[in-house]
Amino acid sequence: MASNLEVSRRLTALIEPVVSRPELLRTLHALIAADGNHARAAADLVIHRSIIDYRLRRIEALTGHSPVRVRGLQTLCTALAAHTPARPRGASASGR
């Protein structure tokens, strides 16, 4: 059975190509915030629907997981959470 650390490493490696591309990362965050609704995510990003569709295809090409399918979006969301280090309680995002 794989350890939690190994699973975390695999998930981090999975999402790294997206995290290293700011426009794809913003797109994934917007899609998650929009509960998978492409039109709402595109509106939130102030981009055309065809652009978000292109970016979502790029995310799938880079990760092998489709953000337009529930299972793929769940996997990508979990990978994103594994990649983002947890802050100690009471710590602010600015580190103050």
C-alpha atoms as one frame of an Amber mdcrd trajectory, in Angstrom:
protein
   0.000   0.000   0.000   1.335   3.445  -0.926   2.168   5.857   1.828   0.451
   9.230   2.106   3.760  10.886   1.253   4.071   8.895  -1.978   0.481   9.710
  -2.961   1.136  13.376  -2.226   4.282  13.318  -4.386   2.420  11.714  -7.286
  -0.399  14.220  -7.070   2.071  17.095  -6.886   3.904  15.800  -9.955   0.585
  15.437 -11.767  -0.464  19.056 -11.251   2.981  20.681 -11.654   2.620  21.309
 -15.426  -0.560  23.268 -14.701   0.857  25.148 -11.714   3.847  26.250 -13.783
   1.520  27.921 -16.320  -0.304  30.822 -14.607  -3.113  31.077 -17.177  -3.905
  27.369 -16.807  -3.764  27.567 -13.027  -6.151  30.571 -12.996  -8.448  28.681
 -15.348  -8.488  25.588 -13.136  -9.147  27.689 -10.024 -11.996  29.482 -11.806
 -13.533  26.198 -12.966 -13.370  24.784  -9.444 -14.924  27.965  -8.010 -17.663
  27.751 -10.647 -18.440  24.140  -9.702 -17.376  22.970 -13.155 -19.553  25.465
 -15.036 -17.488  26.527 -18.083 -19.612  29.536 -18.969 -19.470  30.945 -15.439
 -15.717  30.309 -15.187 -15.170  32.066 -18.531 -17.264  35.025 -17.370 -15.344
  35.208 -14.077 -12.063  35.220 -16.002 -13.472  37.696 -18.550 -12.477  35.455
 -21.450 -14.378  33.956 -24.374 -15.851  30.479 -23.955 -13.600  29.119 -26.740
 -10.511  30.246 -24.824 -11.543  28.421 -21.666 -12.315  25.307 -23.729  -8.820
  25.501 -25.269  -7.203  25.896 -21.851  -9.167  22.968 -20.431  -7.980  20.788
 -23.333  -4.391  21.891 -22.552  -4.849  20.908 -18.901  -6.070  17.492 -20.005
  -3.166  17.087 -22.443  -0.641  17.965 -19.724  -2.142  15.872 -16.922  -4.074
  13.086 -18.605  -7.171  14.075 -16.596 -10.117  15.901 -18.117 -11.293  18.860
 -16.024 -14.633  18.721 -17.857 -15.454  15.331 -16.352 -16.390  15.028 -12.684
 -13.749  12.401 -11.898 -11.028  14.383 -13.698 -11.940  17.624 -11.953 -11.947
  15.842  -8.589  -8.503  14.377  -9.276  -7.106  17.740 -10.377  -8.636  19.477
  -7.358  -7.071  16.892  -5.040  -3.722  17.252  -6.808  -3.923  21.020  -6.451
  -4.618  20.660  -2.726  -1.644  18.295  -2.363   0.577  20.776  -4.188  -0.445
  23.745  -2.050   1.357  23.596   1.288  -0.911  23.916   4.288  -0.405  27.027
   6.396  -0.274  26.712  10.158  -3.427  27.851  11.925  -3.544  31.577  12.393
  -0.988  32.262   9.648  -2.096  34.734   7.015  -1.505  34.379   3.280   0.958
  37.279   3.420   2.986  35.587   6.147   2.422  38.346   8.698
